mmCIF file of C-alpha atoms and ligand atoms in Angstrom:
data_model
loop_
_atom_site.group_PDB
_atom_site.id
_atom_site.type_symbol
_atom_site.label_atom_id
_atom_site.label_comp_id
_atom_site.label_asym_id
_atom_site.label_seq_id
_atom_site.Cartn_x
_atom_site.Cartn_y
_atom_site.Cartn_z
ATOM 1 C CA MET B 11 68.732 40.052 -11.505
ATOM 2 C CA ASN B 12 72.009 41.960 -11.849
ATOM 3 C CA ILE B 13 71.693 45.741 -12.159
ATOM 4 C CA SER B 14 75.446 46.112 -12.554
ATOM 5 C CA GLY B 15 78.478 44.068 -11.562
ATOM 6 C CA ASP B 16 77.990 44.936 -7.885
ATOM 7 C CA ILE B 17 74.274 45.672 -7.658
ATOM 8 C CA ARG B 18 71.583 42.983 -7.374
ATOM 9 C CA TYR B 19 67.788 43.144 -7.434
ATOM 10 C CA ILE B 20 66.209 41.494 -4.380
ATOM 11 C CA GLY B 21 62.593 42.714 -4.613
ATOM 12 C CA VAL B 22 59.321 40.770 -4.805
ATOM 13 C CA ASN B 23 56.146 40.610 -6.888
ATOM 14 C CA ASP B 24 52.679 40.844 -5.343
ATOM 15 C CA HIS B 25 49.718 39.332 -7.218
ATOM 16 C CA ASP B 26 47.400 39.073 -4.207
ATOM 17 C CA LEU B 27 46.842 42.752 -3.507
ATOM 18 C CA ASP B 28 43.257 44.010 -3.894
ATOM 19 C CA LEU B 29 43.994 47.739 -3.564
ATOM 20 C CA PHE B 30 47.415 49.405 -3.517
ATOM 21 C CA GLU B 31 47.605 52.048 -0.793
ATOM 22 C CA GLY B 32 44.007 51.194 0.031
ATOM 23 C CA GLN B 33 42.537 52.648 -3.169
ATOM 24 C CA TYR B 34 44.273 51.780 -6.457
ATOM 25 C CA VAL B 35 43.345 48.631 -8.387
ATOM 26 C CA VAL B 36 46.420 46.814 -9.672
ATOM 27 C CA PRO B 37 45.322 44.310 -12.315
ATOM 28 C CA GLY B 38 48.952 43.591 -13.165
ATOM 29 C CA GLY B 39 49.958 43.198 -9.516
ATOM 30 C CA MET B 40 52.634 45.253 -7.847
ATOM 31 C CA ALA B 41 56.393 45.069 -7.413
ATOM 32 C CA TYR B 42 58.178 46.137 -4.254
ATOM 33 C CA ASN B 43 61.744 46.656 -5.365
ATOM 34 C CA SER B 44 64.781 46.357 -3.174
ATOM 35 C CA TYR B 45 68.454 46.266 -4.056
ATOM 36 C CA VAL B 46 71.762 45.270 -2.550
ATOM 37 C CA ILE B 47 75.167 46.740 -3.384
ATOM 38 C CA LEU B 48 78.094 44.354 -2.923
ATOM 39 C CA ASP B 49 81.179 46.513 -2.543
ATOM 40 C CA GLU B 50 83.887 46.238 0.128
ATOM 41 C CA LYS B 51 80.973 47.108 2.388
ATOM 42 C CA THR B 52 77.469 45.939 1.522
ATOM 43 C CA ALA B 53 74.366 48.109 1.493
ATOM 44 C CA VAL B 54 70.711 47.095 1.180
ATOM 45 C CA LEU B 55 68.273 49.647 -0.200
ATOM 46 C CA ASP B 56 64.818 49.435 1.367
ATOM 47 C CA SER B 57 62.725 46.438 2.325
ATOM 48 C CA VAL B 58 59.343 45.305 0.964
ATOM 49 C CA ASP B 59 55.700 44.942 1.990
ATOM 50 C CA ALA B 60 55.071 43.111 5.272
ATOM 51 C CA ARG B 61 53.614 40.008 3.608
ATOM 52 C CA PHE B 62 56.844 39.315 1.733
ATOM 53 C CA GLY B 63 59.422 39.575 4.523
ATOM 54 C CA GLU B 64 60.592 35.973 4.351
ATOM 55 C CA GLU B 65 60.854 35.974 0.555
ATOM 56 C CA TRP B 66 62.809 39.226 0.655
ATOM 57 C CA LEU B 67 65.190 38.002 3.359
ATOM 58 C CA ALA B 68 65.790 34.840 1.305
ATOM 59 C CA ASN B 69 66.508 36.938 -1.806
ATOM 60 C CA LEU B 70 68.895 39.056 0.261
ATOM 61 C CA ALA B 71 70.702 36.027 1.702
ATOM 62 C CA ASP B 72 71.103 34.578 -1.818
ATOM 63 C CA ALA B 73 72.548 37.849 -3.126
ATOM 64 C CA LEU B 74 74.903 38.232 -0.165
ATOM 65 C CA GLU B 75 76.422 34.759 -0.719
ATOM 66 C CA GLY B 76 77.451 34.422 2.897
ATOM 67 C CA ARG B 77 78.377 38.061 3.486
ATOM 68 C CA LYS B 78 76.623 40.282 6.026
ATOM 69 C CA PRO B 79 74.949 43.577 5.198
ATOM 70 C CA ASP B 80 76.805 46.574 6.616
ATOM 71 C CA TYR B 81 74.076 49.106 5.923
ATOM 72 C CA LEU B 82 70.326 49.231 5.416
ATOM 73 C CA ILE B 83 69.499 52.426 3.540
ATOM 74 C CA VAL B 84 65.886 53.437 4.153
ATOM 75 C CA GLN B 85 64.848 55.790 1.382
ATOM 76 C CA HIS B 86 61.137 55.838 2.155
ATOM 77 C CA MET B 87 59.189 54.958 5.282
ATOM 78 C CA GLU B 88 55.858 54.104 3.689
ATOM 79 C CA PRO B 89 55.119 50.542 4.848
ATOM 80 C CA ASP B 90 55.213 49.049 1.340
ATOM 81 C CA HIS B 91 58.996 49.555 1.685
ATOM 82 C CA SER B 92 59.716 49.861 5.390
ATOM 83 C CA ALA B 93 57.640 47.035 6.855
ATOM 84 C CA ASN B 94 60.567 44.667 7.318
ATOM 85 C CA ILE B 95 63.143 46.977 8.902
ATOM 86 C CA ILE B 96 62.750 45.498 12.387
ATOM 87 C CA ARG B 97 62.700 41.927 11.011
ATOM 88 C CA PHE B 98 65.912 42.721 9.080
ATOM 89 C CA LEU B 99 67.603 44.031 12.243
ATOM 90 C CA GLU B 100 66.641 40.864 14.124
ATOM 91 C CA VAL B 101 68.509 38.848 11.484
ATOM 92 C CA TYR B 102 71.376 41.319 10.983
ATOM 93 C CA PRO B 103 71.753 43.219 14.280
ATOM 94 C CA GLU B 104 75.185 44.603 13.354
ATOM 95 C CA ALA B 105 73.937 46.500 10.301
ATOM 96 C CA ALA B 106 73.720 50.281 10.526
ATOM 97 C CA VAL B 107 70.512 51.925 9.361
ATOM 98 C CA VAL B 108 71.047 54.929 7.098
ATOM 99 C CA SER B 109 68.212 57.382 6.604
ATOM 100 C CA SER B 110 66.960 60.938 7.058
ATOM 101 C CA ALA B 111 66.122 62.401 10.457
ATOM 102 C CA LYS B 112 62.432 62.411 9.547
ATOM 103 C CA SER B 113 62.592 58.687 8.761
ATOM 104 C CA PHE B 114 63.898 57.883 12.211
ATOM 105 C CA GLN B 115 61.028 59.886 13.724
ATOM 106 C CA MET B 116 58.623 57.864 11.589
ATOM 107 C CA MET B 117 60.254 54.611 12.724
ATOM 108 C CA LYS B 118 59.400 55.594 16.286
ATOM 109 C CA ASN B 119 55.793 56.221 15.236
ATOM 110 C CA PHE B 120 55.485 52.983 13.268
ATOM 111 C CA TYR B 121 57.673 50.628 15.296
ATOM 112 C CA GLY B 122 58.079 52.270 18.687
ATOM 113 C CA THR B 123 61.806 52.902 18.266
ATOM 114 C CA ASP B 124 63.905 55.449 16.412
ATOM 115 C CA LEU B 125 66.844 53.028 16.620
ATOM 116 C CA SER B 126 68.903 55.424 18.740
ATOM 117 C CA GLY B 127 71.409 53.487 20.824
ATOM 118 C CA ARG B 128 72.223 51.172 17.936
ATOM 119 C CA PRO B 129 74.249 51.767 14.741
ATOM 120 C CA ARG B 130 72.493 54.363 12.623
ATOM 121 C CA LEU B 131 73.508 57.202 10.335
ATOM 122 C CA ILE B 132 71.333 60.279 9.827
ATOM 123 C CA VAL B 133 71.932 61.724 6.377
ATOM 124 C CA THR B 134 71.236 65.135 4.901
ATOM 125 C CA ASP B 135 71.206 66.396 1.334
ATOM 126 C CA GLY B 136 74.523 65.773 -0.435
ATOM 127 C CA MET B 137 75.975 63.605 2.323
ATOM 128 C CA GLU B 138 78.156 60.733 1.152
ATOM 129 C CA LEU B 139 78.791 57.183 2.268
ATOM 130 C CA THR B 140 81.810 55.292 0.972
ATOM 131 C CA LEU B 141 81.375 51.566 0.478
ATOM 132 C CA GLY B 142 84.844 50.923 -0.969
ATOM 133 C CA ARG B 143 85.127 51.253 -4.734
ATOM 134 C CA ARG B 144 82.096 53.539 -4.799
ATOM 135 C CA THR B 145 80.792 56.437 -2.799
ATOM 136 C CA LEU B 146 77.038 56.884 -2.509
ATOM 137 C CA THR B 147 75.531 60.367 -2.418
ATOM 138 C CA PHE B 148 72.175 60.993 -0.748
ATOM 139 C CA ILE B 149 69.701 63.421 -2.260
ATOM 140 C CA THR B 150 66.768 64.576 -0.180
ATOM 141 C CA ALA B 151 63.481 64.356 -2.079
ATOM 142 C CA PRO B 152 60.794 65.661 0.287
ATOM 143 C CA MET B 153 57.202 64.894 -0.744
ATOM 144 C CA VAL B 154 58.275 62.522 -3.500
ATOM 145 C CA HIS B 155 56.242 60.989 -2.028
ATOM 146 C CA TRP B 156 56.497 61.596 1.767
ATOM 147 C CA PRO B 157 58.587 64.242 3.570
ATOM 148 C CA GLU B 158 61.361 61.888 4.713
ATOM 149 C CA VAL B 159 62.262 60.526 1.260
ATOM 150 C CA ILE B 160 65.849 60.342 0.058
ATOM 151 C CA PHE B 161 67.252 59.204 -3.261
ATOM 152 C CA THR B 162 70.665 57.528 -3.492
ATOM 153 C CA TYR B 163 73.160 58.074 -6.302
ATOM 154 C CA ASP B 164 76.017 55.761 -7.173
ATOM 155 C CA ALA B 165 78.396 57.764 -9.374
ATOM 156 C CA GLN B 166 80.615 54.800 -10.150
ATOM 157 C CA ASP B 167 77.886 52.784 -11.902
ATOM 158 C CA GLN B 168 75.811 55.907 -12.694
ATOM 159 C CA VAL B 169 72.810 54.404 -10.936
ATOM 160 C CA LEU B 170 70.071 56.499 -9.361
ATOM 161 C CA PHE B 171 67.950 54.810 -6.700
ATOM 162 C CA SER B 172 64.844 56.964 -6.976
ATOM 163 C CA ALA B 173 62.458 55.767 -4.247
ATOM 164 C CA ASP B 174 58.847 55.992 -5.577
ATOM 165 C CA ALA B 175 59.810 58.285 -8.471
ATOM 166 C CA PHE B 176 59.661 56.713 -11.948
ATOM 167 C CA GLY B 177 57.705 53.803 -10.498
ATOM 168 C CA LYS B 178 54.544 52.261 -11.891
ATOM 169 C CA PHE B 179 51.792 49.849 -11.008
ATOM 170 C CA GLY B 180 52.404 46.272 -12.117
ATOM 171 C CA ALA B 181 54.511 43.337 -10.981
ATOM 172 C CA LEU B 182 57.799 42.775 -12.793
ATOM 173 C CA ASP B 183 56.615 39.390 -14.114
ATOM 174 C CA TYR B 184 53.525 41.042 -15.628
ATOM 175 C CA ASP B 185 54.085 41.887 -19.299
ATOM 176 C CA ASP B 186 52.250 45.209 -19.425
ATOM 177 C CA PRO B 187 50.812 45.574 -22.957
ATOM 178 C CA GLU B 188 50.746 49.344 -22.516
ATOM 179 C CA GLY B 189 54.424 49.689 -21.669
ATOM 180 C CA TRP B 190 55.659 52.025 -18.949
ATOM 181 C CA ALA B 191 53.751 55.270 -19.405
ATOM 182 C CA CYS B 192 50.110 54.327 -18.791
ATOM 183 C CA GLU B 193 50.485 52.749 -15.371
ATOM 184 C CA ALA B 194 53.351 55.102 -14.465
ATOM 185 C CA ARG B 195 51.069 58.067 -15.201
ATOM 186 C CA ARG B 196 48.171 56.633 -13.182
ATOM 187 C CA TYR B 197 50.629 55.992 -10.345
ATOM 188 C CA TYR B 198 52.267 59.437 -10.600
ATOM 189 C CA PHE B 199 49.118 61.557 -10.688
ATOM 190 C CA GLY B 200 47.294 59.421 -8.168
ATOM 191 C CA ILE B 201 50.087 59.346 -5.636
ATOM 192 C CA VAL B 202 52.498 62.245 -6.248
ATOM 193 C CA GLY B 203 50.464 64.548 -8.537
ATOM 194 C CA LYS B 204 49.889 67.212 -5.884
ATOM 195 C CA TYR B 205 53.615 67.684 -5.367
ATOM 196 C CA GLY B 206 54.728 68.933 -8.770
ATOM 197 C CA ALA B 207 56.843 71.738 -7.303
ATOM 198 C CA GLN B 208 58.716 69.281 -5.100
ATOM 199 C CA VAL B 209 59.278 66.903 -8.024
ATOM 200 C CA GLN B 210 60.595 69.816 -10.060
ATOM 201 C CA ALA B 211 63.031 70.668 -7.260
ATOM 202 C CA VAL B 212 64.403 67.128 -7.257
ATOM 203 C CA LEU B 213 64.644 66.987 -11.055
ATOM 204 C CA LYS B 214 66.766 70.136 -10.848
ATOM 205 C CA LYS B 215 69.103 68.426 -8.390
ATOM 206 C CA LEU B 216 69.364 65.426 -10.724
ATOM 207 C CA SER B 217 70.097 67.526 -13.802
ATOM 208 C CA GLY B 218 73.839 67.636 -13.112
ATOM 209 C CA LEU B 219 74.217 63.879 -12.603
ATOM 210 C CA LYS B 220 75.224 61.281 -15.169
ATOM 211 C CA ILE B 221 72.477 58.697 -14.889
ATOM 212 C CA GLY B 222 72.651 55.437 -16.817
ATOM 213 C CA THR B 223 70.165 53.418 -14.762
ATOM 214 C CA ILE B 224 67.174 54.364 -12.624
ATOM 215 C CA CYS B 225 66.215 51.898 -9.905
ATOM 216 C CA PRO B 226 62.763 52.837 -8.556
ATOM 217 C CA LEU B 227 60.965 51.130 -5.687
ATOM 218 C CA HIS B 228 58.147 50.002 -8.020
ATOM 219 C CA GLY B 229 58.107 48.933 -11.644
ATOM 220 C CA PRO B 230 60.959 48.042 -13.946
ATOM 221 C CA VAL B 231 64.572 49.112 -13.666
ATOM 222 C CA LEU B 232 65.061 51.738 -16.387
ATOM 223 C CA ASN B 233 68.314 51.641 -18.314
ATOM 224 C CA GLU B 234 67.538 52.794 -21.858
ATOM 225 C CA ASN B 235 66.318 56.082 -23.298
ATOM 226 C CA LEU B 236 66.420 57.737 -19.875
ATOM 227 C CA SER B 237 65.821 61.204 -21.285
ATOM 228 C CA TYR B 238 62.285 60.035 -22.173
ATOM 229 C CA TYR B 239 61.488 59.215 -18.538
ATOM 230 C CA LEU B 240 63.132 62.375 -17.207
ATOM 231 C CA ASP B 241 61.360 64.545 -19.800
ATOM 232 C CA THR B 242 58.028 62.873 -19.050
ATOM 233 C CA TYR B 243 58.471 63.577 -15.345
ATOM 234 C CA GLN B 244 59.327 67.172 -16.278
ATOM 235 C CA THR B 245 56.006 67.460 -18.183
ATOM 236 C CA TRP B 246 53.968 65.779 -15.475
ATOM 237 C CA SER B 247 55.444 67.754 -12.595
ATOM 238 C CA SER B 248 54.998 71.077 -14.415
ATOM 239 C CA TYR B 249 51.348 70.186 -15.215
ATOM 240 C CA GLY B 250 52.086 70.480 -18.915
ATOM 241 C CA THR B 251 50.188 68.924 -21.810
ATOM 242 C CA GLU B 252 51.610 65.475 -22.483
ATOM 243 C CA SER B 253 49.386 64.502 -25.433
ATOM 244 C CA GLU B 254 47.242 66.450 -27.852
ATOM 245 C CA GLY B 255 43.568 65.644 -27.461
ATOM 246 C CA VAL B 256 40.437 66.122 -25.390
ATOM 247 C CA VAL B 257 39.139 64.150 -22.433
ATOM 248 C CA ILE B 258 35.385 64.068 -21.781
ATOM 249 C CA ASN B 259 34.432 63.063 -18.247
ATOM 250 C CA TYR B 260 30.736 62.534 -17.636
ATOM 251 C CA THR B 261 28.110 61.120 -15.355
ATOM 252 C CA SER B 262 24.671 60.189 -16.586
ATOM 253 C CA VAL B 263 21.564 59.031 -14.741
ATOM 254 C CA TYR B 264 19.248 58.000 -17.612
ATOM 255 C CA GLY B 265 21.633 58.160 -20.562
ATOM 256 C CA HIS B 266 20.929 61.662 -21.873
ATOM 257 C CA THR B 267 24.176 63.189 -20.615
ATOM 258 C CA ARG B 268 26.015 60.133 -21.918
ATOM 259 C CA GLU B 269 24.431 60.749 -25.317
ATOM 260 C CA ALA B 270 25.726 64.328 -25.214
ATOM 261 C CA ALA B 271 29.233 63.184 -24.234
ATOM 262 C CA GLU B 272 29.317 60.609 -27.024
ATOM 263 C CA LEU B 273 27.938 63.071 -29.576
ATOM 264 C CA LEU B 274 30.609 65.597 -28.587
ATOM 265 C CA ALA B 275 33.281 62.899 -28.971
ATOM 266 C CA ASP B 276 32.018 62.196 -32.521
ATOM 267 C CA LEU B 277 31.972 65.906 -33.369
ATOM 268 C CA LEU B 278 35.551 66.283 -32.153
ATOM 269 C CA LYS B 279 36.726 63.280 -34.155
ATOM 270 C CA LYS B 280 35.008 64.672 -37.269
ATOM 271 C CA ARG B 281 36.957 67.880 -36.702
ATOM 272 C CA GLY B 282 40.230 65.947 -36.682
ATOM 273 C CA CYS B 283 40.915 65.987 -32.939
ATOM 274 C CA PRO B 284 43.884 63.599 -32.606
ATOM 275 C CA LYS B 285 42.562 61.781 -29.528
ATOM 276 C CA VAL B 286 39.280 61.841 -27.632
ATOM 277 C CA ALA B 287 39.100 59.951 -24.334
ATOM 278 C CA VAL B 288 35.644 59.441 -22.809
ATOM 279 C CA ASN B 289 35.167 58.401 -19.180
ATOM 280 C CA ASP B 290 31.921 57.437 -17.429
ATOM 281 C CA LEU B 291 32.887 58.470 -13.923
ATOM 282 C CA ALA B 292 30.376 56.148 -12.275
ATOM 283 C CA ARG B 293 31.805 53.076 -13.977
ATOM 284 C CA CYS B 294 35.419 53.653 -14.961
ATOM 285 C CA ASP B 295 38.440 53.372 -12.696
ATOM 286 C CA MET B 296 38.472 56.970 -11.453
ATOM 287 C CA PRO B 297 42.298 57.175 -11.233
ATOM 288 C CA GLU B 298 42.331 56.367 -14.995
ATOM 289 C CA ALA B 299 40.074 59.372 -15.582
ATOM 290 C CA VAL B 300 42.337 61.468 -13.340
ATOM 291 C CA GLU B 301 45.436 60.546 -15.366
ATOM 292 C CA ASP B 302 43.642 61.301 -18.666
ATOM 293 C CA THR B 303 42.588 64.678 -17.362
ATOM 294 C CA PHE B 304 46.179 65.581 -16.446
ATOM 295 C CA ARG B 305 47.461 64.135 -19.724
ATOM 296 C CA TYR B 306 45.454 66.153 -22.248
ATOM 297 C CA GLY B 307 45.350 69.936 -22.488
ATOM 298 C CA ARG B 308 41.562 70.120 -22.858
ATOM 299 C CA ALA B 309 38.926 68.652 -20.589
ATOM 300 C CA VAL B 310 35.131 68.554 -20.757
ATOM 301 C CA PHE B 311 32.997 67.925 -17.690
ATOM 302 C CA ALA B 312 29.412 66.813 -18.265
ATOM 303 C CA THR B 313 27.041 66.089 -15.417
ATOM 304 C CA THR B 314 23.607 66.349 -13.913
ATOM 305 C CA THR B 315 22.264 68.776 -11.370
ATOM 306 C CA TYR B 316 21.610 66.745 -8.227
ATOM 307 C CA ASN B 317 20.214 67.990 -4.907
ATOM 308 C CA ALA B 318 20.773 71.504 -6.282
ATOM 309 C CA ASP B 319 24.464 70.589 -6.559
ATOM 310 C CA LEU B 320 26.412 68.033 -8.605
ATOM 311 C CA PHE B 321 25.949 64.348 -9.267
ATOM 312 C CA PRO B 322 28.186 62.738 -6.623
ATOM 313 C CA PHE B 323 30.721 61.026 -8.878
ATOM 314 C CA MET B 324 31.462 64.317 -10.638
ATOM 315 C CA LYS B 325 31.876 66.150 -7.353
ATOM 316 C CA THR B 326 34.303 63.504 -6.110
ATOM 317 C CA PHE B 327 36.145 63.531 -9.422
ATOM 318 C CA ILE B 328 36.702 67.286 -9.427
ATOM 319 C CA GLU B 329 37.969 67.046 -5.863
ATOM 320 C CA HIS B 330 40.448 64.373 -7.013
ATOM 321 C CA LEU B 331 41.734 66.886 -9.560
ATOM 322 C CA THR B 332 41.870 70.034 -7.462
ATOM 323 C CA GLU B 333 43.503 68.320 -4.483
ATOM 324 C CA ARG B 334 46.250 67.201 -6.885
ATOM 325 C CA ASN B 335 46.857 70.751 -8.156
ATOM 326 C CA TRP B 336 45.296 70.157 -11.576
ATOM 327 C CA GLN B 337 45.930 73.323 -13.590
ATOM 328 C CA ASN B 338 46.907 74.908 -16.937
ATOM 329 C CA LYS B 339 43.995 73.471 -18.937
ATOM 330 C CA THR B 340 41.189 74.528 -21.242
ATOM 331 C CA VAL B 341 37.772 73.508 -19.965
ATOM 332 C CA GLY B 342 34.348 72.886 -21.504
ATOM 333 C CA LEU B 343 31.221 72.383 -19.402
ATOM 334 C CA ILE B 344 27.985 70.515 -20.110
ATOM 335 C CA GLU B 345 25.141 70.562 -17.606
ATOM 336 C CA ASN B 346 21.878 68.706 -17.467
ATOM 337 C CA GLY B 347 18.875 69.539 -15.304
ATOM 338 C CA SER B 348 15.163 68.945 -15.674
ATOM 339 C CA TRP B 349 13.833 71.929 -13.736
ATOM 340 C CA ALA B 350 16.654 74.088 -12.280
ATOM 341 C CA PRO B 351 20.039 73.315 -13.905
ATOM 342 C CA THR B 352 22.926 74.523 -11.720
ATOM 343 C CA ALA B 353 25.587 71.896 -12.483
ATOM 344 C CA ALA B 354 27.790 74.160 -14.627
ATOM 345 C CA LYS B 355 27.845 76.889 -12.001
ATOM 346 C CA ASN B 356 28.694 74.352 -9.302
ATOM 347 C CA MET B 357 31.414 72.647 -11.371
ATOM 348 C CA LYS B 358 32.964 76.027 -12.125
ATOM 349 C CA ALA B 359 32.901 76.953 -8.446
ATOM 350 C CA LEU B 360 34.805 73.764 -7.542
ATOM 351 C CA LEU B 361 37.258 74.264 -10.404
ATOM 352 C CA GLU B 362 38.045 77.804 -9.236
ATOM 353 C CA GLU B 363 40.538 76.108 -6.896
ATOM 354 C CA SER B 364 42.641 75.199 -9.944
ATOM 355 C CA LYS B 365 45.112 77.673 -11.375
ATOM 356 C CA ASN B 366 45.245 78.876 -14.948
ATOM 357 C CA LEU B 367 42.074 77.345 -16.374
ATOM 358 C CA THR B 368 40.476 78.771 -19.516
ATOM 359 C CA PHE B 369 36.715 78.186 -19.635
ATOM 360 C CA LEU B 370 35.269 77.857 -23.116
ATOM 361 C CA GLU B 371 31.946 79.125 -24.401
ATOM 362 C CA PRO B 372 29.314 78.018 -24.840
ATOM 363 C CA VAL B 373 28.422 76.162 -21.674
ATOM 364 C CA VAL B 374 26.098 73.480 -23.022
ATOM 365 C CA ARG B 375 22.754 73.256 -21.258
ATOM 366 C CA ILE B 376 20.599 70.136 -21.646
ATOM 367 C CA THR B 377 17.116 70.341 -20.219
ATOM 368 C CA SER B 378 16.439 66.629 -19.608
ATOM 369 C CA ALA B 379 17.241 65.367 -23.129
ATOM 370 C CA LEU B 380 19.146 66.608 -26.170
ATOM 371 C CA ASN B 381 17.225 68.816 -28.536
ATOM 372 C CA ALA B 382 18.082 71.051 -31.483
ATOM 373 C CA ASP B 383 19.316 73.861 -29.216
ATOM 374 C CA SER B 384 21.621 71.694 -27.136
ATOM 375 C CA ARG B 385 22.888 69.862 -30.234
ATOM 376 C CA ALA B 386 23.805 73.211 -31.745
ATOM 377 C CA GLN B 387 25.577 74.164 -28.519
ATOM 378 C CA LEU B 388 27.576 70.907 -28.696
ATOM 379 C CA GLU B 389 28.604 71.787 -32.267
ATOM 380 C CA ALA B 390 29.774 75.182 -31.037
ATOM 381 C CA LEU B 391 31.666 73.645 -28.106
ATOM 382 C CA ALA B 392 33.358 71.188 -30.500
ATOM 383 C CA ASP B 393 34.407 74.174 -32.633
ATOM 384 C CA ALA B 394 35.822 75.959 -29.587
ATOM 385 C CA LEU B 395 37.667 72.859 -28.389
ATOM 386 C CA THR B 396 39.325 72.365 -31.761
ATOM 387 C CA ALA B 397 39.925 76.036 -32.515
ATOM 388 C CA SER B 398 43.464 76.082 -31.216
ATOM 389 C CA PRO B 399 46.323 73.934 -32.526
ATOM 390 C CA SER B 400 46.872 72.535 -29.046
ATOM 391 C CA ALA B 401 43.583 70.607 -29.170
HETATM 392 FE FE1 FEO G 523 55.856 52.997 -2.644
HETATM 393 FE FE2 FEO G 523 55.166 55.999 -1.239
HETATM 394 O O1 FEO G 523 55.435 54.141 -1.235
#
């Protein structure tokens, strides 16, 4: 695949992976992207997952058409991209490795060598590397997604190589029926969601650049309507409301809390709520529920009192949110308990870690099963959730 006259795609697709980064299901597989720039000097950007070293080296050799790589630019040291650095240097020992100081430290940790004593170039923010017709500029992007990350900008072709940013789950030969946003959102909030401030800092650095193409390390190369992707990242990294609607996250032991969640969803729809997403936290893909809960401005949590605390899936779910800096939302609570309901109090205590939450009244209390009182409370909560235009 040609990205521009001088830039080729040399990445690979992975359809054998059970869990990406040890926890994310990838029904559409995964792409590990890598690129080569063929100027007077040649530069390779990143490698791929360990299992695809030979395929990647073959792609690279094809793209080079007999030339040798002068540089290997390592933008990110996570092994899904860095696993083949040493293998690459065995094949191309003359190539210089270009990366941040932190990357070279990580190479020592991962591979037992920081490559000192061989050609290497340590880059800092704004540093340039001339390949001939073009000069590359390096942009440090700490915590997007690890501290050593750099982006690379090619002003001549207006191409931004963005490391993990703007990436998504899914192999490039998988035709994702949901387009870019769904799996990009699940990827973003799962993997980078905690680091909104750092993403904002990088977006600010990018704001002065003319960008015609974004080449991420996962997912498709983006070359149309780029303001959409940049604006979406702006919303996500500032923990803004992306879509109008309400998400209801619940757990249910015998179905009574589920009944409440589904009744609330119906009441919201009857009130004209533009979108209601309902997640059974014990059965859904939890990262899908996480992305929904960042996406919408209003979230309801419904669960059972359990061991005088919370039903485990809800406890885990709230921790997934708070550890990712979930904030700026309006919250409704539904608790169930047969003899001493404390779930709402315990959910609120966990959510206190999140900034700028508005808790709605009433807190719905179910004592074992729905009755007239709790149904009336659900009606009132539906009113409160739809009271503001941002619902
Ligand atoms: Fe795709 Fe953070 O590695």
